[in-house]
CSV table of C-alpha atoms in Angstrom, one decimal:
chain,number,residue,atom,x,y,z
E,39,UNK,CA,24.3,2.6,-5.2
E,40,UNK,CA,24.8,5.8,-7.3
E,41,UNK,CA,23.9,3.6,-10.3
E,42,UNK,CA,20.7,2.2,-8.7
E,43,UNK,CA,19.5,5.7,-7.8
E,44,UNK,CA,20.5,7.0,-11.9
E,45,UNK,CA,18.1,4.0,-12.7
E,46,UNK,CA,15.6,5.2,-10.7
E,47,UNK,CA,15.6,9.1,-11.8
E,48,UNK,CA,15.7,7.5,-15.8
E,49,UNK,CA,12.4,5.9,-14.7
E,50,UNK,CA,10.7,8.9,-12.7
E,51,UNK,CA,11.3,11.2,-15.8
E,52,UNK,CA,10.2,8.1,-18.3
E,53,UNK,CA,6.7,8.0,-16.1
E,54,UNK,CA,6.0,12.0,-16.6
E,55,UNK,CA,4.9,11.3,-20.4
E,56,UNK,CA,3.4,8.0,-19.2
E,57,UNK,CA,0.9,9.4,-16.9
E,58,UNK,CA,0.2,12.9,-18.6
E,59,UNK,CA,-0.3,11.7,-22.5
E,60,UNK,CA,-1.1,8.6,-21.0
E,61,UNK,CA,0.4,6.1,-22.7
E,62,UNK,CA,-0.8,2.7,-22.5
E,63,UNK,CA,2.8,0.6,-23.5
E,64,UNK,CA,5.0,2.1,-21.0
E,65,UNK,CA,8.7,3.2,-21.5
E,66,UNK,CA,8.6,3.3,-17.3
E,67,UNK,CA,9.5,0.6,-14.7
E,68,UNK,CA,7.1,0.0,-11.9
E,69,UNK,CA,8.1,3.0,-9.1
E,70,UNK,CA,6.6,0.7,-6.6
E,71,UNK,CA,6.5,-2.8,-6.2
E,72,UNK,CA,3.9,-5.0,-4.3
E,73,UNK,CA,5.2,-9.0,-3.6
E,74,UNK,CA,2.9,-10.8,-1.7
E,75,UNK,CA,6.0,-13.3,0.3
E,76,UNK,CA,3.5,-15.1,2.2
E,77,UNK,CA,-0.1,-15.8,3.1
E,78,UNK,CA,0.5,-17.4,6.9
E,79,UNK,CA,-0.9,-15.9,9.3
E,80,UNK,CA,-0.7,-16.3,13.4
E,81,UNK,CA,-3.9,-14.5,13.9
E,82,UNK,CA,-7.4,-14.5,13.0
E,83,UNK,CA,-9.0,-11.3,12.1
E,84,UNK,CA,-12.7,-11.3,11.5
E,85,UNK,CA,-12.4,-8.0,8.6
E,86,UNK,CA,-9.1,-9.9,7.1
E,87,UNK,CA,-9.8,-11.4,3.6
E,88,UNK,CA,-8.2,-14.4,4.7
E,89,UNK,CA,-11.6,-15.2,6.2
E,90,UNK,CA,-13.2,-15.3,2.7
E,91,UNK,CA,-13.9,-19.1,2.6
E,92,UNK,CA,-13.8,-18.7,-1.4
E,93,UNK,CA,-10.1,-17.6,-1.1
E,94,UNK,CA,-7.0,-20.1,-1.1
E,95,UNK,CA,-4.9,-19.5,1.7
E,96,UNK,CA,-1.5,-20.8,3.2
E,97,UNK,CA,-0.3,-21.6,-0.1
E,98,UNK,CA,3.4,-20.4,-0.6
E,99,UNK,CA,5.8,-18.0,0.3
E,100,UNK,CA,8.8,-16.1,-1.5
E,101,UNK,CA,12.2,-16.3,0.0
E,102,UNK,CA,14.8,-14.9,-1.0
E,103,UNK,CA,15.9,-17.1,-4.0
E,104,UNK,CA,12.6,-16.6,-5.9
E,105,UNK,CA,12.8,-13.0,-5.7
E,106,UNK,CA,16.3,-12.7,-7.1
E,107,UNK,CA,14.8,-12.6,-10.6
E,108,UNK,CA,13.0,-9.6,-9.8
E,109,UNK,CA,15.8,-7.4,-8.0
E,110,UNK,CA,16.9,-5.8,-11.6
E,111,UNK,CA,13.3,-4.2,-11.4
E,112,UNK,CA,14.4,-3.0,-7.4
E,113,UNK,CA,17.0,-0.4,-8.7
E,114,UNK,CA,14.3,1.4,-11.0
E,115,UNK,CA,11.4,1.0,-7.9
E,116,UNK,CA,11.6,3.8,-5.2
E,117,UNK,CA,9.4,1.3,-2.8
E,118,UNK,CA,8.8,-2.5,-2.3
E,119,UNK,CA,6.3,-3.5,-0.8
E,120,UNK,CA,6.9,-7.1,0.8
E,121,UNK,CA,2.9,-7.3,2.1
E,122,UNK,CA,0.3,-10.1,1.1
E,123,UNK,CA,-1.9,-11.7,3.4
E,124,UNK,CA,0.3,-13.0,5.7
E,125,UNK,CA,2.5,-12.1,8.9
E,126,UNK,CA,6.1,-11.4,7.4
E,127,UNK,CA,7.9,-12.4,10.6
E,128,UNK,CA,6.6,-16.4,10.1
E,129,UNK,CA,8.8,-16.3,7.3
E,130,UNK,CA,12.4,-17.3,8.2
E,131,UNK,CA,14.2,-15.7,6.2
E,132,UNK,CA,12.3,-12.6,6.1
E,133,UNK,CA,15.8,-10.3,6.7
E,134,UNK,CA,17.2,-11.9,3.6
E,135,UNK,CA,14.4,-10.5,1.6
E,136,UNK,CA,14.6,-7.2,3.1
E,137,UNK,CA,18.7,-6.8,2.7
E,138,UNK,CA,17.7,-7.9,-0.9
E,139,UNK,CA,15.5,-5.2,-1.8
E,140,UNK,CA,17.9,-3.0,0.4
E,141,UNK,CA,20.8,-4.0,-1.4
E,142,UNK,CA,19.9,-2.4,-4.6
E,143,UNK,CA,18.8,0.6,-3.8
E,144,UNK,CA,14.6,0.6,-3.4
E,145,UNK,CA,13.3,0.8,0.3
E,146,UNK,CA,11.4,-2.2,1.7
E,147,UNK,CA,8.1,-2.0,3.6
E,148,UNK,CA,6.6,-4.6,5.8
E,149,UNK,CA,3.5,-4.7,7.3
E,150,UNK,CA,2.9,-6.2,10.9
E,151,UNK,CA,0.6,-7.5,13.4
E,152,UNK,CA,3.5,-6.8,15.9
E,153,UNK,CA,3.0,-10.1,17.5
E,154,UNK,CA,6.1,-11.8,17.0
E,155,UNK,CA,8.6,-8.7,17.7
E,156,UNK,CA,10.8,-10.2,20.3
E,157,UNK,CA,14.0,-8.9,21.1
E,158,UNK,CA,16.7,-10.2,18.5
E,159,UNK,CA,13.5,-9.5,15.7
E,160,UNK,CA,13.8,-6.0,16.9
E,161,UNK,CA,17.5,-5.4,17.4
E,162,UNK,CA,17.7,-6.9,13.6
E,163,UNK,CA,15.0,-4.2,12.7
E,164,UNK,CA,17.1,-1.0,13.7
E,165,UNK,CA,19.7,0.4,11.6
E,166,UNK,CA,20.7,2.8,9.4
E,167,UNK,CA,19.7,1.2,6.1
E,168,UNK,CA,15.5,2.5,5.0
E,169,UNK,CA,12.9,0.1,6.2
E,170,UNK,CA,9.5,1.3,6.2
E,171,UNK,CA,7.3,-0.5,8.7
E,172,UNK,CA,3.1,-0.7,8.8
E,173,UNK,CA,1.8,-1.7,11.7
E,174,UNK,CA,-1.8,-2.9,11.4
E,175,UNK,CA,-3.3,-1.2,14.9
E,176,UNK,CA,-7.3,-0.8,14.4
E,177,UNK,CA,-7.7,-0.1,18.2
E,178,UNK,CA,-6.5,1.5,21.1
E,179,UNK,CA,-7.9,-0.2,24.2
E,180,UNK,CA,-7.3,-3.9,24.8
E,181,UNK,CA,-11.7,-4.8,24.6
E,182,UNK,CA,-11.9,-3.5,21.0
E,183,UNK,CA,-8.3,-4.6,20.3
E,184,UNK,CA,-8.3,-8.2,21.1
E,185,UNK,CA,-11.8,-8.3,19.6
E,186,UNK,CA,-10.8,-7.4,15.9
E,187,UNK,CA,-7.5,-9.3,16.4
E,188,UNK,CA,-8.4,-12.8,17.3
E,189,UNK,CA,-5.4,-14.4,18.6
E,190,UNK,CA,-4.1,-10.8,19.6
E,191,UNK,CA,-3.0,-9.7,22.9
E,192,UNK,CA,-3.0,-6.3,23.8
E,193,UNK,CA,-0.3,-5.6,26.3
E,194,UNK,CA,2.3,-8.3,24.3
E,195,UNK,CA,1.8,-5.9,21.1
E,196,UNK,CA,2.2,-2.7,23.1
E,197,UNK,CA,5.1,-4.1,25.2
E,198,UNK,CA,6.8,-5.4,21.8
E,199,UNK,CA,6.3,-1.5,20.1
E,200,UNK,CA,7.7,-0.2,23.3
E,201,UNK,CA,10.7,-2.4,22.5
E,202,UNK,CA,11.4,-0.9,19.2
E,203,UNK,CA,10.5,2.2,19.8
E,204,UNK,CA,13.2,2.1,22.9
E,205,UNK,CA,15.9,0.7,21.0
E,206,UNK,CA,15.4,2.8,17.4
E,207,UNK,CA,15.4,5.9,20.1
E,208,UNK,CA,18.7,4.6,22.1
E,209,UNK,CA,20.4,3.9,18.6
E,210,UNK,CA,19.7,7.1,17.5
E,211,UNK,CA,18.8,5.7,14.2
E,212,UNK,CA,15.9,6.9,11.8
E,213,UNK,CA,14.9,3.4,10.8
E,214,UNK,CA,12.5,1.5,10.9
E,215,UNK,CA,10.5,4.0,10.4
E,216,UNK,CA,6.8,3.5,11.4
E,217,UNK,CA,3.5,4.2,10.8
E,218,UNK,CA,0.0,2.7,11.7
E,219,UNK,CA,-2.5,1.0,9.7
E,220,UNK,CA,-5.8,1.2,10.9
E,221,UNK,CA,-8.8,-0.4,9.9
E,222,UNK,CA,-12.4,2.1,10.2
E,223,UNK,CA,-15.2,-0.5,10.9
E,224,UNK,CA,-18.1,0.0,13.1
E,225,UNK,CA,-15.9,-1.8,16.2
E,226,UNK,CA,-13.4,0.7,15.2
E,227,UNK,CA,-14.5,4.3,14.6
E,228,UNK,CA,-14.7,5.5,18.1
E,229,UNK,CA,-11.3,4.1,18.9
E,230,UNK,CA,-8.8,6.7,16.7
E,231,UNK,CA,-8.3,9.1,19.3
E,232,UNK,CA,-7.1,6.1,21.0
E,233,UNK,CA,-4.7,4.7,18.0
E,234,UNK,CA,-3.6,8.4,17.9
E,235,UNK,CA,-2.4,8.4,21.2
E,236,UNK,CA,-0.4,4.8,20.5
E,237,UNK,CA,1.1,6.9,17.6
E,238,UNK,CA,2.6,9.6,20.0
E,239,UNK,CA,3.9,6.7,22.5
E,240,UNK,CA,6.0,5.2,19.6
E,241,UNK,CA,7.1,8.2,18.2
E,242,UNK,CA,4.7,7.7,14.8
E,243,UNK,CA,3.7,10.7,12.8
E,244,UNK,CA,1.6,9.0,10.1
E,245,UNK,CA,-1.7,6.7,10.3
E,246,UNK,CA,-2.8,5.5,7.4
E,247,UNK,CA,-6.5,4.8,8.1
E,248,UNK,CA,-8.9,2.8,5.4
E,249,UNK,CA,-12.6,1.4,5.2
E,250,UNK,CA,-13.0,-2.3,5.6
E,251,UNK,CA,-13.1,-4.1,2.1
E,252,UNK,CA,-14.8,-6.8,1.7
E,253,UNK,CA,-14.3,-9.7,-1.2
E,254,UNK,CA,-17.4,-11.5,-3.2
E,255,UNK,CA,-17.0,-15.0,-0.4
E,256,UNK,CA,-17.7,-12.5,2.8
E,257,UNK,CA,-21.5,-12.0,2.9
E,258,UNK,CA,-21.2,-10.7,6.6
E,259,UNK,CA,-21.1,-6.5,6.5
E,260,UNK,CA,-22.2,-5.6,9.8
E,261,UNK,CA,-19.0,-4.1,10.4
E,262,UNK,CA,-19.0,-1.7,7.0
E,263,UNK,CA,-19.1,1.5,7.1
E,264,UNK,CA,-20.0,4.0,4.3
E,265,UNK,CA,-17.2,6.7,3.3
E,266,UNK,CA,-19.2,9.4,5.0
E,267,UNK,CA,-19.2,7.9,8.1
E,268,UNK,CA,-15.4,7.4,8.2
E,269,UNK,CA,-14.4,11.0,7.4
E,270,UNK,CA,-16.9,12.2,10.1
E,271,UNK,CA,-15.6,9.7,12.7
E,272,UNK,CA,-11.7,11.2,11.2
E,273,UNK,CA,-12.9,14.9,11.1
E,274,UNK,CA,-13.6,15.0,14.8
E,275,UNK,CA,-10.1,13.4,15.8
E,276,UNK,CA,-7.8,15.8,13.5
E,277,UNK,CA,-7.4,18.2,16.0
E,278,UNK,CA,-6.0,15.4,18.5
E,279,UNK,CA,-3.9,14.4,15.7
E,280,UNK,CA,-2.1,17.9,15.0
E,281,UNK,CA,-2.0,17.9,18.9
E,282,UNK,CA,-0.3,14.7,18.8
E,283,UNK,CA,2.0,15.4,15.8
E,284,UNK,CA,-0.1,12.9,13.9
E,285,UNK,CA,-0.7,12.7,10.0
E,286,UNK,CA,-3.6,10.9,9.2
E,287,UNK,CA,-4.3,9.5,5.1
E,288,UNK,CA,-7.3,8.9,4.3
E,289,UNK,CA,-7.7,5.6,1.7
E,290,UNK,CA,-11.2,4.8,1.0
E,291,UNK,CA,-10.9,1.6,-0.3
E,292,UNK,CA,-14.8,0.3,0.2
E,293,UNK,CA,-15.6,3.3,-2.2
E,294,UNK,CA,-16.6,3.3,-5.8
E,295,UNK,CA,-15.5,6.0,-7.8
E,296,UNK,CA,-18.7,7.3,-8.5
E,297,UNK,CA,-19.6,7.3,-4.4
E,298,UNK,CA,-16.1,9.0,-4.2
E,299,UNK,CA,-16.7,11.9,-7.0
E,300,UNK,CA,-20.3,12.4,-5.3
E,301,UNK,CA,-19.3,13.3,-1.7
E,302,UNK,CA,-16.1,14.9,-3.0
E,303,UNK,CA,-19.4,17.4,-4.8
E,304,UNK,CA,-20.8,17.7,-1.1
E,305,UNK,CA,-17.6,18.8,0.3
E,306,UNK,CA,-17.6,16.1,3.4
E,307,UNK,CA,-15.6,16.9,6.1
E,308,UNK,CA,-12.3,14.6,5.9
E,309,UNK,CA,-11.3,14.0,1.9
E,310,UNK,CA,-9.1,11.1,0.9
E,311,UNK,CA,-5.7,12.2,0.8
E,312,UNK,CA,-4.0,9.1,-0.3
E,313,UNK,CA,-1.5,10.6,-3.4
E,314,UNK,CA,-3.4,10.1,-6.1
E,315,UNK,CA,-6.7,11.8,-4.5
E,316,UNK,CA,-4.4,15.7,-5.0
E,317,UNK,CA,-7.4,17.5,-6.6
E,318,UNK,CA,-11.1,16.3,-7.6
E,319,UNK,CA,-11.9,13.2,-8.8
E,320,UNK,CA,-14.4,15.3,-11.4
E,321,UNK,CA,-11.9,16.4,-13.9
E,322,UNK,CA,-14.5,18.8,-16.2
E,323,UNK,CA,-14.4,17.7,-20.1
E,324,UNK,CA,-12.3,14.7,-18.9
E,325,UNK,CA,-12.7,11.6,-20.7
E,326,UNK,CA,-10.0,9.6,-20.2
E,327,UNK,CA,-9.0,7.9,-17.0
E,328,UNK,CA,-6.2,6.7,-15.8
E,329,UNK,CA,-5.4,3.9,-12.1
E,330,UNK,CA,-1.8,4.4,-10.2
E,331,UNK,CA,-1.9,0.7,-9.9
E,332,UNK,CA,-2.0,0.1,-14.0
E,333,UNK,CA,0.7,2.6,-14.3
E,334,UNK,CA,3.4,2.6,-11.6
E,335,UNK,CA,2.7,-0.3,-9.9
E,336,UNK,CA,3.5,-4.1,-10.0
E,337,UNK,CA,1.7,-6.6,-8.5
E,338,UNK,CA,3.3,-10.3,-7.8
E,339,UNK,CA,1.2,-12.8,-5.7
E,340,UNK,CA,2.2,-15.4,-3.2
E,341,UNK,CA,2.8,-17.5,-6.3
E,342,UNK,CA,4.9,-15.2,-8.2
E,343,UNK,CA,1.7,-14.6,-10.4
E,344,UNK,CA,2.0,-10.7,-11.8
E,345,UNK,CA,-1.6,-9.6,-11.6
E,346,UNK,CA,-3.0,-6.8,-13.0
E,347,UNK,CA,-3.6,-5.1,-9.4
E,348,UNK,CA,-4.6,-5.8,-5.7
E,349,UNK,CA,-8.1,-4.9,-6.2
E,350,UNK,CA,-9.2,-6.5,-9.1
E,351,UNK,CA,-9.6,-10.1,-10.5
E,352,UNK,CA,-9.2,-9.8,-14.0
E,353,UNK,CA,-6.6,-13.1,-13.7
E,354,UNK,CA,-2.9,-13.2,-13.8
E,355,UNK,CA,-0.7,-12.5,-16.7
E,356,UNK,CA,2.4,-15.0,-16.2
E,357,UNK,CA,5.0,-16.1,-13.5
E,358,UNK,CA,7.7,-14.3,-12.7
E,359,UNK,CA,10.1,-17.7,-12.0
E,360,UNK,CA,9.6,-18.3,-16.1
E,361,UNK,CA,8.6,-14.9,-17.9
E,362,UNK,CA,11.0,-11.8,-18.0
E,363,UNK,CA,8.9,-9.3,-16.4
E,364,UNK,CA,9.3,-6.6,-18.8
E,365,UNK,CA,7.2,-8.9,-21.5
E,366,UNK,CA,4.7,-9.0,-18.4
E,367,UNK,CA,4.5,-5.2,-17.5
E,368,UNK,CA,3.8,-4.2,-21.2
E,369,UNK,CA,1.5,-7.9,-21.6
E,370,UNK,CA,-1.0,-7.2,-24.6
E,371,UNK,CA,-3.6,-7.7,-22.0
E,372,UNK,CA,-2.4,-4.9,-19.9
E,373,UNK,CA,-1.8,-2.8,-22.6
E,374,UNK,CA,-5.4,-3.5,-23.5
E,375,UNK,CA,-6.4,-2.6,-20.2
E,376,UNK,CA,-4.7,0.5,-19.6
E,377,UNK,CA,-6.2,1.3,-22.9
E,378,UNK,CA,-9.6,0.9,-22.4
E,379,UNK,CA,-8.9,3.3,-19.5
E,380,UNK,CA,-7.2,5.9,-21.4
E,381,UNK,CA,-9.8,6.1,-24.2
E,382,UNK,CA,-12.9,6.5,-21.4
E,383,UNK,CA,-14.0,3.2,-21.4
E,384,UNK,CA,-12.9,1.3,-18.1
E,385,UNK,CA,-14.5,-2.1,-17.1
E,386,UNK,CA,-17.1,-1.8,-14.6
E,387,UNK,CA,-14.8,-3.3,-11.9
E,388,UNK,CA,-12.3,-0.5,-12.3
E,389,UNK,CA,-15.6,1.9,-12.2
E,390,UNK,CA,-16.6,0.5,-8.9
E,391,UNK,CA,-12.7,1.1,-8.1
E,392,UNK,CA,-11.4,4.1,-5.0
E,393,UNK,CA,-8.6,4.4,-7.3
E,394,UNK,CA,-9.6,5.2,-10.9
E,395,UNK,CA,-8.9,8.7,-12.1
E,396,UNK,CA,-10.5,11.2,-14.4
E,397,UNK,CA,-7.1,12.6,-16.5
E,398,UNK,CA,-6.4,15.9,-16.1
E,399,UNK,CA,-3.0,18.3,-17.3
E,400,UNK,CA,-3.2,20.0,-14.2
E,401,UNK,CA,-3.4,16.7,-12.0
E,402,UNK,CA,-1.1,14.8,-13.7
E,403,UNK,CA,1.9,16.7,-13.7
E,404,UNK,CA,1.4,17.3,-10.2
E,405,UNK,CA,1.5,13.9,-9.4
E,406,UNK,CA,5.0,13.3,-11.2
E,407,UNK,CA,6.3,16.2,-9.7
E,408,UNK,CA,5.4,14.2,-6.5
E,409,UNK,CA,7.2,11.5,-7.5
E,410,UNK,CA,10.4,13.4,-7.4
E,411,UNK,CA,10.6,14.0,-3.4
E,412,UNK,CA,11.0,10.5,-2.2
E,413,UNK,CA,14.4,10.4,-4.6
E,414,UNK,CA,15.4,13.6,-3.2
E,415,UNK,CA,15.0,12.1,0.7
E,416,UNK,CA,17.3,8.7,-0.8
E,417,UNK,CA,20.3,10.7,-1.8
């Protein structure tokens, strides 16, 4: 273990020059990880990209034995995210993945529909070893719920939360420890004080709450809503939330950064606050740029395809089972990419991106400085 976390200290230092000069061929492994283990799903949501017609679904999964090739990269990540488009508890052995990453020293994140947590799934869940767990709740009453959660039922998802919440608390262990996902769509935005008050049941302190994306195939936006919208709708529940003990992050993920740097200008009541949104977008005589995903953070699909991010399709740059990933996280074409960012010329996808980043000293080194806390909470 002790060597696992010296791996992962050599790599937060490595990322400081990374991100401040930035450098395009990085002497940095990924911090995080994102491996899409599945794309089954018990449910039918009607804001989930799964619904995309244009979209290949129930394709694969990654057990246990395909991601062994990657668990060198685990000891230099702080977090793995084990999230695609699927339900992680279809996948039998789903534990086995999670002791993997466990096992050398990164902590595992999951993210649930909470549908399938029966009793032995949630006694296997609590312990003392770091699990983080996102539960995707976009409502709080059971009309609104079962509506954006085809295939959903209320009460079952509350009475399996109960469960885990009961038995982490009669443990008297930290882990898993939870947060909330939380979807803002037009169905949705009069429903956080609600999801708030779900938060405080389970003993959650953080919501992470986003805009509904949409990909190319869905041509049906009724539910959108614009950023301005959202941070109204999350101004006017914060002082619930500090009632409750609830943090809420903002991610505006249906935002383009121009939309973003605009409103930001208009000082709009509820600003992002996902961590790379620290200070504004509008870095004055900035002309570089610079995307958390390019830089710190590995994507593998439900194939074992490492793609360039979640967001955009710019292709895939080789398969895990057959390339060493190191040739794929410095690939000439990501390289090129981070590039073209760096020298002020990203591709109009990563324009219309929430995540792209005018380069700044002050911001930069902020945000390494940030990536120290998480290693001092694993020690």
């Amino acid at each position: 273990m002790l060597f696992n976390h010296l791996s992962r200290i050599t790599h937060t230092l490595l990322s400081g020059p990374d991100r401040i000069l930035p450098r395009a061929h990085l002497w940095a492994r990924p911090l995080r990880m994102q491996i899409a283990i599945n794309d089954f799903c018990n449910l039918r949501c009607p804001h989930c990209l799964r619904e995309d017609p244009t979209l290949p679904m129930d394709q694969n999964y990654l057990g246990v034995d395909d991601l062994r090739r990657l668990a060198p990269w685990f000891r230099s990540a702080q977090f793995v995210a084990l999230a695609g488009l699927g339900e992680p508890f279809l996948q039998k052995d789903i534990f086995d993945v999670i002791g993997l990453v466990q096992d050398h020293g990164a902590t595992p994140s999951i993210i649930s529909n909470a549908t399938l947590l029966n009793e032995e799934t949630c006694r296997r869940l609590v312990g003392k070893r770091p699990l983080l767990m996102n539960l995707s709740i976009d409502a709080g009453t059971p009309e609104v719920f079962e509506r954006v959660r085809l295939g959903a039922h209320f009460a079952q998802v509350v009475g399996n939360l109960d469960r885990l919440a009961a038995l982490r608390r009669e443990a008297g262990v930290p882990f898993p420890v939870m947060s909330i996902n939380m979807t803002l769509m037009r169905d949705t935005l009069g429903e956080i004080d609600a999801v708030i008050d779900l938060a405080q049941r389970w003993g959650i302190h953080h919501i992470v709450a986003q805009t509904i994306y949409f990909s190319p195939g869905q041509t049906d936006h009724a539910q959108a809503v614009t950023n301005r919208e959202a941070q109204a709708a999350l101004a006017k529940a914060q002082n619930h939330a500090q009632e409750a003990g609830v943090n809420i992050r903002y991610v505006p993920v249906a935002s383009d950064f121009e939309t973003l740097v605009h409103d930001e200008e208009e000082g709009e009541g509820f600003t992002p606050s996902y961590p790379f949104h620290h200070e504004h977008k509008a870095v004055p005589g900035s002309r570089r740029f610079y995307c958390s995903n390019l830089w710190h953070q590995m994507f593998v699909d439900v194939l074992g395809n490492m793609t360039y991010c979640c967001m955009a399709d710019f292709g895939t740059l080789g398969n895990v089972r057959d390339v060493d990933p190191a040739q794929l996280w410095n690939h000439p074409k990501m390289v090129a990419l981070r590039r073209r960012l760096r020298d002020g010329d990203p591709p109009e996808e990563c324009r219309r991106c929430f995540a792209l980043e005018q380069v700044g000293l002050r911001k930069m080194t902020r945000m390494w400085r940030e990536e120290f806390r998480p290693l001092r909470q694993m020690l």
